[in-house]
PDB file of C-alpha atoms in Angstrom:
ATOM      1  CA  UNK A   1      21.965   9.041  -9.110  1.00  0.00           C
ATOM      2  CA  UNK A   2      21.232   5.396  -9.652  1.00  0.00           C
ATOM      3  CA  UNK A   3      17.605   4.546 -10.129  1.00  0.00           C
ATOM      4  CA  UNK A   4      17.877   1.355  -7.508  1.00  0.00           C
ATOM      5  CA  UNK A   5      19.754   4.257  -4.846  1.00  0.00           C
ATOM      6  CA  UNK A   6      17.595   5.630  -2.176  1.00  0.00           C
ATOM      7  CA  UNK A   7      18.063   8.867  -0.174  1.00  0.00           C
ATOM      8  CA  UNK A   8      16.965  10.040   3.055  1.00  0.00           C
ATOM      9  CA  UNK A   9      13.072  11.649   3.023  1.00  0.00           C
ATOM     10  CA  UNK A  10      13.702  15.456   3.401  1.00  0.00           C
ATOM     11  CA  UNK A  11      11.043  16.256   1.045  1.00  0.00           C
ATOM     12  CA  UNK A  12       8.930  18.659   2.883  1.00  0.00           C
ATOM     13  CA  UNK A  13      11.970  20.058   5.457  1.00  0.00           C
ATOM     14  CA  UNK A  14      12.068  23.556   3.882  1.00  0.00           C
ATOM     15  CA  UNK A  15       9.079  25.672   4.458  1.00  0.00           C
ATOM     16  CA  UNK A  16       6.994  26.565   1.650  1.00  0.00           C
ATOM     17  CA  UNK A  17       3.360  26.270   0.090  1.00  0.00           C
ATOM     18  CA  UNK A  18       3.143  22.617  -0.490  1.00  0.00           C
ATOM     19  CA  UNK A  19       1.365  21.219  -3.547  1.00  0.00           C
ATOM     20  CA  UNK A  20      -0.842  18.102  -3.669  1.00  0.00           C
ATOM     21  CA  UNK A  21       1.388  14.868  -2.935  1.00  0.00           C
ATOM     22  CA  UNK A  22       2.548  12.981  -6.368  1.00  0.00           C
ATOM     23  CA  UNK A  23       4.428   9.582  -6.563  1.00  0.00           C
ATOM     24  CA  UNK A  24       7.300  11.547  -8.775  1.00  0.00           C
ATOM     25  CA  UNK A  25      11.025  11.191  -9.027  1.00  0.00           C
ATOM     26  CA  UNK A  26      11.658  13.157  -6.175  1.00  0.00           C
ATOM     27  CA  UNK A  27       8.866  10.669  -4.156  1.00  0.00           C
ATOM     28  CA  UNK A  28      10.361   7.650  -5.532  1.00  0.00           C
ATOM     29  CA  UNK A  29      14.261   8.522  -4.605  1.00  0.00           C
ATOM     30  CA  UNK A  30      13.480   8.955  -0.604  1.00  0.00           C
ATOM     31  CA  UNK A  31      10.197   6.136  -0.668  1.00  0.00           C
ATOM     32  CA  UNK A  32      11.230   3.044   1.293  1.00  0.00           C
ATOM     33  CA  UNK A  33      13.205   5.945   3.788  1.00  0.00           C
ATOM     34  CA  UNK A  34       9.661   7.798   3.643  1.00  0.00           C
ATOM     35  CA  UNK A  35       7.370   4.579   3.882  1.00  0.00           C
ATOM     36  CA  UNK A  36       9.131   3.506   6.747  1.00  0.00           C
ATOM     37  CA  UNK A  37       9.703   6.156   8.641  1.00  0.00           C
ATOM     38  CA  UNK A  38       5.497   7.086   8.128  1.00  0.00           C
ATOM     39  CA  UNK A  39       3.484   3.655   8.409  1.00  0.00           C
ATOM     40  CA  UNK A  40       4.238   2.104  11.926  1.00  0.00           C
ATOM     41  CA  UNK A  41       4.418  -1.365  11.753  1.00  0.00           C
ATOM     42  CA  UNK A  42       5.189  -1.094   8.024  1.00  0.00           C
ATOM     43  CA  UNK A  43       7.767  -4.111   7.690  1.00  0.00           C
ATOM     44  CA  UNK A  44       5.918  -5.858   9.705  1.00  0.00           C
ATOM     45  CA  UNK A  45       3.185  -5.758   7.779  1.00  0.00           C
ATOM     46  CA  UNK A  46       5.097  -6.650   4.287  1.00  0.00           C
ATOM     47  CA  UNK A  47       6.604  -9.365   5.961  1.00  0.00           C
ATOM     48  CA  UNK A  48       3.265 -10.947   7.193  1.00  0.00           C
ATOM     49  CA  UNK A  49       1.977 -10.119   3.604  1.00  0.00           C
ATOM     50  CA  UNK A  50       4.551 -12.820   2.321  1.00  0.00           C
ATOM     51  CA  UNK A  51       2.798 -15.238   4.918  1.00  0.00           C
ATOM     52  CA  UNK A  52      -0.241 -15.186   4.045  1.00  0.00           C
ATOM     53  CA  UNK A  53       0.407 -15.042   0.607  1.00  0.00           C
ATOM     54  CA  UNK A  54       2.299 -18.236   1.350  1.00  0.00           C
ATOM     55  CA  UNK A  55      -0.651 -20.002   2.656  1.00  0.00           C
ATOM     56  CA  UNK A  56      -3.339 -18.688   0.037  1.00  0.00           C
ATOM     57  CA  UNK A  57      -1.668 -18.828  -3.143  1.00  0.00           C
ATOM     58  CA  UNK A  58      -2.539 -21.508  -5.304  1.00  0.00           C
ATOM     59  CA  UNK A  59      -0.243 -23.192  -7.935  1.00  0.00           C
ATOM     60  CA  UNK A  60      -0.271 -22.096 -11.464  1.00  0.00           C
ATOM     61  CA  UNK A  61      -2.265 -18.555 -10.472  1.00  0.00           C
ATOM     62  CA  UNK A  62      -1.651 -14.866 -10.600  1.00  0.00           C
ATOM     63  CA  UNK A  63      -0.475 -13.041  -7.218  1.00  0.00           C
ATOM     64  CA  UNK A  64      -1.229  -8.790  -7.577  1.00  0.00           C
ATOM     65  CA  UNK A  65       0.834  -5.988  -6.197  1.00  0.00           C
ATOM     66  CA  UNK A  66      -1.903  -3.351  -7.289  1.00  0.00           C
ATOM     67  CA  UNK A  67      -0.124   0.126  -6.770  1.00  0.00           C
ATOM     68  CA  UNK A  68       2.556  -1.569  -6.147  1.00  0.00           C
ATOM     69  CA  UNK A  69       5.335   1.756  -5.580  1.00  0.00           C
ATOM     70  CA  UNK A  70       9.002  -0.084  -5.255  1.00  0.00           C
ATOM     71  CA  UNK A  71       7.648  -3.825  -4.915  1.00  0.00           C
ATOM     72  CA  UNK A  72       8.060  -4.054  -1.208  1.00  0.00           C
ATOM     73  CA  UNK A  73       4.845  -6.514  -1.375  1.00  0.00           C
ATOM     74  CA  UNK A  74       5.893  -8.168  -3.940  1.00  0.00           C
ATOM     75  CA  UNK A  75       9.125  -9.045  -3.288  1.00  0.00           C
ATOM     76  CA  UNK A  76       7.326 -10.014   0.336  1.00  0.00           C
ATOM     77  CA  UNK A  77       5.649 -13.068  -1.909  1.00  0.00           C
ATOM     78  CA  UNK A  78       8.449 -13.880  -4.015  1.00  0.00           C
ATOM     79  CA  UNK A  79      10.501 -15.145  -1.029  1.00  0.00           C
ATOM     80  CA  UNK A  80       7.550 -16.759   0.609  1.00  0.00           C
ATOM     81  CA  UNK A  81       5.225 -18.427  -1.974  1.00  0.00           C
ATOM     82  CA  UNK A  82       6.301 -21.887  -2.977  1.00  0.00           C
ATOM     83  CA  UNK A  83       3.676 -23.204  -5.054  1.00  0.00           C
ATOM     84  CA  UNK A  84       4.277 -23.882  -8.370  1.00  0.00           C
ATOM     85  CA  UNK A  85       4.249 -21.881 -11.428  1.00  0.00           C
ATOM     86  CA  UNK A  86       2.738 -18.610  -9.705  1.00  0.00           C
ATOM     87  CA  UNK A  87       3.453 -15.014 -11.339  1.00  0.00           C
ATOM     88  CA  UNK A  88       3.733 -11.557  -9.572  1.00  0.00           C
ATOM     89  CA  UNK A  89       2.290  -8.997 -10.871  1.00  0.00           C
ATOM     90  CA  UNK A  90       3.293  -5.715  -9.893  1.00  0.00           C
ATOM     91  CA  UNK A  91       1.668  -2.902 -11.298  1.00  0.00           C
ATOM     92  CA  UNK A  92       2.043   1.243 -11.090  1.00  0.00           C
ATOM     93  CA  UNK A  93       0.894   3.810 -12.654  1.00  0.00           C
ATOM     94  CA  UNK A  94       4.024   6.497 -11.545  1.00  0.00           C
ATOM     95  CA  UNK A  95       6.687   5.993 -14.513  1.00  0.00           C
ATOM     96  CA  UNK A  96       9.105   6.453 -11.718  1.00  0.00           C
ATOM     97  CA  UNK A  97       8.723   3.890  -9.085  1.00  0.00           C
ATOM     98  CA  UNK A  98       8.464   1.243 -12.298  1.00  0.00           C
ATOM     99  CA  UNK A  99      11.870   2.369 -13.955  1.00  0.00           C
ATOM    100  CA  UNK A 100      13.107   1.985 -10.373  1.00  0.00           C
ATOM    101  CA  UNK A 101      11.437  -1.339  -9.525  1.00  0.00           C
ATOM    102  CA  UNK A 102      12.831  -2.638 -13.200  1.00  0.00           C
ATOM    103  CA  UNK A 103      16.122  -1.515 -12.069  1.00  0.00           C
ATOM    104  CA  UNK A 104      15.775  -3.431  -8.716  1.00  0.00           C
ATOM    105  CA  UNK A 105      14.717  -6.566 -10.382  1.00  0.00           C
ATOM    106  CA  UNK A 106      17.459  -6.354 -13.019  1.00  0.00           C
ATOM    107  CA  UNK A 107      20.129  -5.939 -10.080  1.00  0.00           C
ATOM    108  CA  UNK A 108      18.833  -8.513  -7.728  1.00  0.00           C
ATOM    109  CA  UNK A 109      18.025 -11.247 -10.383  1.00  0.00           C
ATOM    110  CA  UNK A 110      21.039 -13.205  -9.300  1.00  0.00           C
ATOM    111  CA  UNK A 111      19.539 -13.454  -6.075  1.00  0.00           C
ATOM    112  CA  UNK A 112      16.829 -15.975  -6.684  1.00  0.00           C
ATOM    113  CA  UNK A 113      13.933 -13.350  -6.564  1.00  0.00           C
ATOM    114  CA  UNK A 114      11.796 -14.728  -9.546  1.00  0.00           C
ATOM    115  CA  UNK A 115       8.099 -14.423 -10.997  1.00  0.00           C
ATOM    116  CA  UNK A 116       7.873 -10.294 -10.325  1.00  0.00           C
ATOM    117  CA  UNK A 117       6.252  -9.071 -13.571  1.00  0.00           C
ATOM    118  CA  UNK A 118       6.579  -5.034 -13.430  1.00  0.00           C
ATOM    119  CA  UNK A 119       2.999  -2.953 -15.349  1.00  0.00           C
ATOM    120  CA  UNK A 120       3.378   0.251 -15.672  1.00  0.00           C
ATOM    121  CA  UNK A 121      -0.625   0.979 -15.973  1.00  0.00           C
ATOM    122  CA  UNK A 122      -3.502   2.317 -13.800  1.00  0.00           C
ATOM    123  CA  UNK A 123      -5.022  -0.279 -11.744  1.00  0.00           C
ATOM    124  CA  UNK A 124      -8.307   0.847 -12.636  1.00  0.00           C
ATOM    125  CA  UNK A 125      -7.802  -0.476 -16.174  1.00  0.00           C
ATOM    126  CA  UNK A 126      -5.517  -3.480 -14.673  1.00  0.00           C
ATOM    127  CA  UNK A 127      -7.108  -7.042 -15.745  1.00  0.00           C
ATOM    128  CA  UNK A 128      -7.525  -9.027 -12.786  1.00  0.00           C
ATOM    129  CA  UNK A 129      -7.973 -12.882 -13.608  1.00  0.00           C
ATOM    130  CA  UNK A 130      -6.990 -16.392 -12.141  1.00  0.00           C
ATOM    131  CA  UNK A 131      -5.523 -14.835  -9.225  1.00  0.00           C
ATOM    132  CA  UNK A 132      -5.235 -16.274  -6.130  1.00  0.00           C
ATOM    133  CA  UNK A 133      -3.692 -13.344  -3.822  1.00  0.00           C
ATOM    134  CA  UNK A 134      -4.158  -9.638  -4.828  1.00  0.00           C
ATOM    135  CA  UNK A 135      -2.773  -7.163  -2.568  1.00  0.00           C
ATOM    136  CA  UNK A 136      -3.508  -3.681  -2.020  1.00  0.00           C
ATOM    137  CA  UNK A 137      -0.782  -2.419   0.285  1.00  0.00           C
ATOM    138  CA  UNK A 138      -1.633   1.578   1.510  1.00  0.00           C
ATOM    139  CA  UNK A 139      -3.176   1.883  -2.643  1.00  0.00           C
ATOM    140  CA  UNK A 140      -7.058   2.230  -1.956  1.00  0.00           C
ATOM    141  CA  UNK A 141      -6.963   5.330   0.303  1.00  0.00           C
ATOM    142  CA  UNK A 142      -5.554   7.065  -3.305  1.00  0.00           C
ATOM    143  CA  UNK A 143      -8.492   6.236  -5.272  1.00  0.00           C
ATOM    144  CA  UNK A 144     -11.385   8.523  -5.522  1.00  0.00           C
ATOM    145  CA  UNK A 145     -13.850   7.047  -3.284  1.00  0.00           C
ATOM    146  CA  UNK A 146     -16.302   6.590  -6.201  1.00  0.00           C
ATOM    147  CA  UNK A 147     -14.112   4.250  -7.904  1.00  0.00           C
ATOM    148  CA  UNK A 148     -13.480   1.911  -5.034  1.00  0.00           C
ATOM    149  CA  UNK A 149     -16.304  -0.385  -5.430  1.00  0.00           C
ATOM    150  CA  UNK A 150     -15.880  -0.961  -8.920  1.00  0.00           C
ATOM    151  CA  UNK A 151     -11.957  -1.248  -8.586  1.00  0.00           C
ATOM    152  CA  UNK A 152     -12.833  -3.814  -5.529  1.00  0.00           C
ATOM    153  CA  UNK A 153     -15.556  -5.012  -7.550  1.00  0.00           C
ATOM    154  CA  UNK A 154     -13.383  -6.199 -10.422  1.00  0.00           C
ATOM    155  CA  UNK A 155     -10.644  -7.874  -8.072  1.00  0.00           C
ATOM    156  CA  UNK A 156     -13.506 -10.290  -6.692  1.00  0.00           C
ATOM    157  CA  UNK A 157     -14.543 -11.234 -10.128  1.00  0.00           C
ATOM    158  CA  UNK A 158     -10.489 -12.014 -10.956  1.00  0.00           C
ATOM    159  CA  UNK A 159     -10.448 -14.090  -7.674  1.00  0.00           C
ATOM    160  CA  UNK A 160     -10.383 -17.752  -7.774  1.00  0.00           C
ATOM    161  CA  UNK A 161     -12.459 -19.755  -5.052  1.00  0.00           C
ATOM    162  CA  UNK A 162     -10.080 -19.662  -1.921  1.00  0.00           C
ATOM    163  CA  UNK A 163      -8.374 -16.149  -2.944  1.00  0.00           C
ATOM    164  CA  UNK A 164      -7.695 -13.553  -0.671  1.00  0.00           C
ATOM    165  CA  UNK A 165      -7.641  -9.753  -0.575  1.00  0.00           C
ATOM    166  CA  UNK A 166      -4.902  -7.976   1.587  1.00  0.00           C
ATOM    167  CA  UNK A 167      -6.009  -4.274   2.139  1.00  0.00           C
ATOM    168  CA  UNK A 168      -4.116  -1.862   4.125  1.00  0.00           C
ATOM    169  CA  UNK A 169      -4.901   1.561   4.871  1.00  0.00           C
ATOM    170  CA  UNK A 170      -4.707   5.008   6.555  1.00  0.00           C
ATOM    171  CA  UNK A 171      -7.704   5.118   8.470  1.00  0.00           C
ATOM    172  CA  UNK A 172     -10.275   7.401  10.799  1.00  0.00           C
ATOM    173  CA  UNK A 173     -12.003   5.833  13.866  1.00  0.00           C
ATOM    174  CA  UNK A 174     -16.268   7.714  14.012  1.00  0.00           C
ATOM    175  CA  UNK A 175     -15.152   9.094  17.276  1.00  0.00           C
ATOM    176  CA  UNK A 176     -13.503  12.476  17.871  1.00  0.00           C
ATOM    177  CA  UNK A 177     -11.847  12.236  20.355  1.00  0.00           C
ATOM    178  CA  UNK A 178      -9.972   9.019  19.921  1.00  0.00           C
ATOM    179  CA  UNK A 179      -9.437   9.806  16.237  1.00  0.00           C
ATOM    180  CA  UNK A 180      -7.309  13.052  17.450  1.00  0.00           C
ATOM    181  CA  UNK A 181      -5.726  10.759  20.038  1.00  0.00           C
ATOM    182  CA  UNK A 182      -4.604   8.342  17.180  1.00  0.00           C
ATOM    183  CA  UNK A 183      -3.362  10.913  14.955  1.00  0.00           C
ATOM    184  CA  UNK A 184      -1.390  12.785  17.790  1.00  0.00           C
ATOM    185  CA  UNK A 185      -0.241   9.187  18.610  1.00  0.00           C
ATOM    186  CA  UNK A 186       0.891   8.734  15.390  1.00  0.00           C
ATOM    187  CA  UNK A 187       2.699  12.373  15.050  1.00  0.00           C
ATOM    188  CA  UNK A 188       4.583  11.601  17.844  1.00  0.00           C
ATOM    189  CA  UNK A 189       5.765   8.299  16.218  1.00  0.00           C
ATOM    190  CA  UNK A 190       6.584  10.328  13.163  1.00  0.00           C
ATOM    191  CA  UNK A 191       8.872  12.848  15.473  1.00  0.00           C
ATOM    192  CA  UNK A 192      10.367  10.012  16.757  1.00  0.00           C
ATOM    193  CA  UNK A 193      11.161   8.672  13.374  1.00  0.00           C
ATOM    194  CA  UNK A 194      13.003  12.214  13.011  1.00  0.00           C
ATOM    195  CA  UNK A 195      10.497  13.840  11.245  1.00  0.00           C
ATOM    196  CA  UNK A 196       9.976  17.909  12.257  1.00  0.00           C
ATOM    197  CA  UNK A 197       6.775  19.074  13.274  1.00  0.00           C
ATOM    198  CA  UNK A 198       7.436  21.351   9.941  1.00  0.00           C
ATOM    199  CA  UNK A 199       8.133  18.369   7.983  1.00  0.00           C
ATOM    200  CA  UNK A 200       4.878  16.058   9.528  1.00  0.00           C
ATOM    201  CA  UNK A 201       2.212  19.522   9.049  1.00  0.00           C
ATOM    202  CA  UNK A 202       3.235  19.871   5.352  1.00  0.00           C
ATOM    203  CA  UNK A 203       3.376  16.689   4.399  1.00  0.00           C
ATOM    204  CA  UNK A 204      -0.331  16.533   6.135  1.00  0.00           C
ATOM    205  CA  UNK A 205      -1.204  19.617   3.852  1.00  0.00           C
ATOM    206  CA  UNK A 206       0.401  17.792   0.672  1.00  0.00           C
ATOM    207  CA  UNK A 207      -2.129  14.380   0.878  1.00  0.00           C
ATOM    208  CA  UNK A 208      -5.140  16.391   2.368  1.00  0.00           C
ATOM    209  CA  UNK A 209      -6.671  16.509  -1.006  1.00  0.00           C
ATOM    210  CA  UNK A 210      -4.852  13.131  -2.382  1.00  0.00           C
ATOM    211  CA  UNK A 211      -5.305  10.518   0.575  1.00  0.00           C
ATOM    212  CA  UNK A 212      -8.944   9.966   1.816  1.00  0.00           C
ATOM    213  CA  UNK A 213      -9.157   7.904   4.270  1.00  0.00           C
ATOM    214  CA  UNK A 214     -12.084   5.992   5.805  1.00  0.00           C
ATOM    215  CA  UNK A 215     -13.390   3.824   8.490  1.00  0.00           C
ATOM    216  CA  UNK A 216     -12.844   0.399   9.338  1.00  0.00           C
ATOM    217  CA  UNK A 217     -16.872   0.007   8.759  1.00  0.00           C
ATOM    218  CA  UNK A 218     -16.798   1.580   5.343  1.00  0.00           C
ATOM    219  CA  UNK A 219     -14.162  -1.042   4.377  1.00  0.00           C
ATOM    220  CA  UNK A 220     -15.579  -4.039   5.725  1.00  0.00           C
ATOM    221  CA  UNK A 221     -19.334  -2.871   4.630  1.00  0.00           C
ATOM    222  CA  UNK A 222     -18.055  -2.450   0.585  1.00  0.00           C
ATOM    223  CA  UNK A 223     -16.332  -5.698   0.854  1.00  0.00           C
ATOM    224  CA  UNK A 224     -19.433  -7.572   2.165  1.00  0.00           C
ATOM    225  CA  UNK A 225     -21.087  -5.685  -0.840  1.00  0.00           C
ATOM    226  CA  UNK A 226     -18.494  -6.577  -3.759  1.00  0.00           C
ATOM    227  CA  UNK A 227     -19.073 -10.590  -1.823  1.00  0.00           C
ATOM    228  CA  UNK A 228     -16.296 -11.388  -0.298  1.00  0.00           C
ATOM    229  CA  UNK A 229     -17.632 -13.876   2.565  1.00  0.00           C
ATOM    230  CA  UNK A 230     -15.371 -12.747   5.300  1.00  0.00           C
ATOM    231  CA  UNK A 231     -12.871  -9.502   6.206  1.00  0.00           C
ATOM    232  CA  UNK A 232     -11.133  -8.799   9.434  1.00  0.00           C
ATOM    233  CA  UNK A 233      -8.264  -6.835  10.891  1.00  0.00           C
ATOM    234  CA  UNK A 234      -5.471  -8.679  11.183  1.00  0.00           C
ATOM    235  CA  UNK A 235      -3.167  -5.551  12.058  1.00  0.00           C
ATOM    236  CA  UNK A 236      -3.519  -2.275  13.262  1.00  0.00           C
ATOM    237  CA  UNK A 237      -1.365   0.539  14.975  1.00  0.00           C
ATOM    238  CA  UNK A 238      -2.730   4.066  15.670  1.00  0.00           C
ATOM    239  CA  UNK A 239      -4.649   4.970  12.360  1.00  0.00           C
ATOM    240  CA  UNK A 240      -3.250   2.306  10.223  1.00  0.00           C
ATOM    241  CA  UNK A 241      -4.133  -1.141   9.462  1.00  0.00           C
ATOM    242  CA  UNK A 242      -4.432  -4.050   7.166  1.00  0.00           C
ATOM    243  CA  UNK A 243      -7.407  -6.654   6.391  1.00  0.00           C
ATOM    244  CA  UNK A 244      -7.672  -9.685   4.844  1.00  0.00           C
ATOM    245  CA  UNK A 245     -10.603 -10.900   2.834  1.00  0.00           C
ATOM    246  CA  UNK A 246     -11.907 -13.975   1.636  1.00  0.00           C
ATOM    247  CA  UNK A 247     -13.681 -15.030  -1.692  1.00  0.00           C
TER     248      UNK A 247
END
């Protein structure tokens, strides 16, 4: 198969014992299908992503896909940013979804997408400097919650005056009963994406121990701590959203 050639997600269709979630191969053959099909709202979000990055990146600074998967984000600012002399970094830590975004890039070079850098590295070791945008597009809610602060931490310090943060995320709401309502919203999206309740339930069982997600308030609250001087929700549909914060 060709690395840029993506398949429908069938992943978890057969019944079995599923084991924790990993962005392999297999993951990175069906991803935009699976992305797509799982985060409502999700091109929407990329494409407002390319927006804002528009209107906050500076000219001669770095823009940051961090846990970047395919590039969907950063292609996103490559077609929207016009000031001069930025670069893209997009940067992964699964072997697979680089060789594939390489491959991408290669292919679609004729196309005017320039300035994508590809970094195969963990963002936790990533330097972050002179950027204007950095963008962390569904990445956070995979890092152990201990290291969050320090990775957010870091990504203030590489901010320039003006910069802006672009977090999105699985999330829980504190209560209950609207957090079960969300997430039975949201499994009925995923049916109607044509996803079986076998499919949705393992899948669930695969990230249970992977993807931790957390509040709105824990967000905002660890921003305000790392000193960003603003955040806010600029998008959110059942459990998912995406905020934007200033430095």
């Amino acid at each position: 198969m060709e690395k840029n050639k993506q398949s429908r997600d069938k992943l978890f269709a057969t019944l079995g014992t599923p084991s924790d979630f990993v962005f392999d191969e297999k993951v990175a053959s069906v991803f935009e299908d699976m992305i797509n099909r799982s985060v409502p709202g999700y091109g929407t979000i990329l494409s407002m992503i390319g927006v804002l990055a528009a209107r906050y990146a500076q000219a001669g600074t770095n823009l940051y896909d961090l846990g970047c998967s395919l590039g969907g984000a950063s292609y996103a600012m490559a077609r929207e940013v016009s000031a001069d002399s930025c670069r893209i970094h997009a940067i992964d830590s699964s072997p697979a979804m680089i060789e594939r975004l390489e491959a991408k890039l290669a292919s679609q070079s004729a196309e005017g997408i320039e300035g994508i850098e590809s970094h195969c590295e963990d963002i936790l070791d990533s330097e972050i400097a002179n950027a204007s945008v950095v963008v962390l597009n569904f990445t956070l809610q995979f890092i152990p919650q201990q290291q969050r602060q320090d990775l957010l931490k870091k990504i203030y310090e590489g901010l320039n005056e003006g910069g802006i943060l672009i977090v999105s995320e699985k999330i829980v709401v504190p209560d209950p009963t609207l957090n079960e309502l969300l997430i039975e919203l949201y499994h009925n999206f995923k049916e109607n994406m044509g996803y079986s309740k076998l499919e949705i339930s393992q899948k669930r069982t695969a990230l249970e121990n992977v993807l931790i997600p957390e509040t709105l308030e824990q967000h905002k609250s660890r921003l305000t701590e790392c000193g960003f001087r603003a955040s806010e929700v600029w998008f959110q549909c059942f459990n998912f959203a995406s905020m934007v914060a200033f430095k």
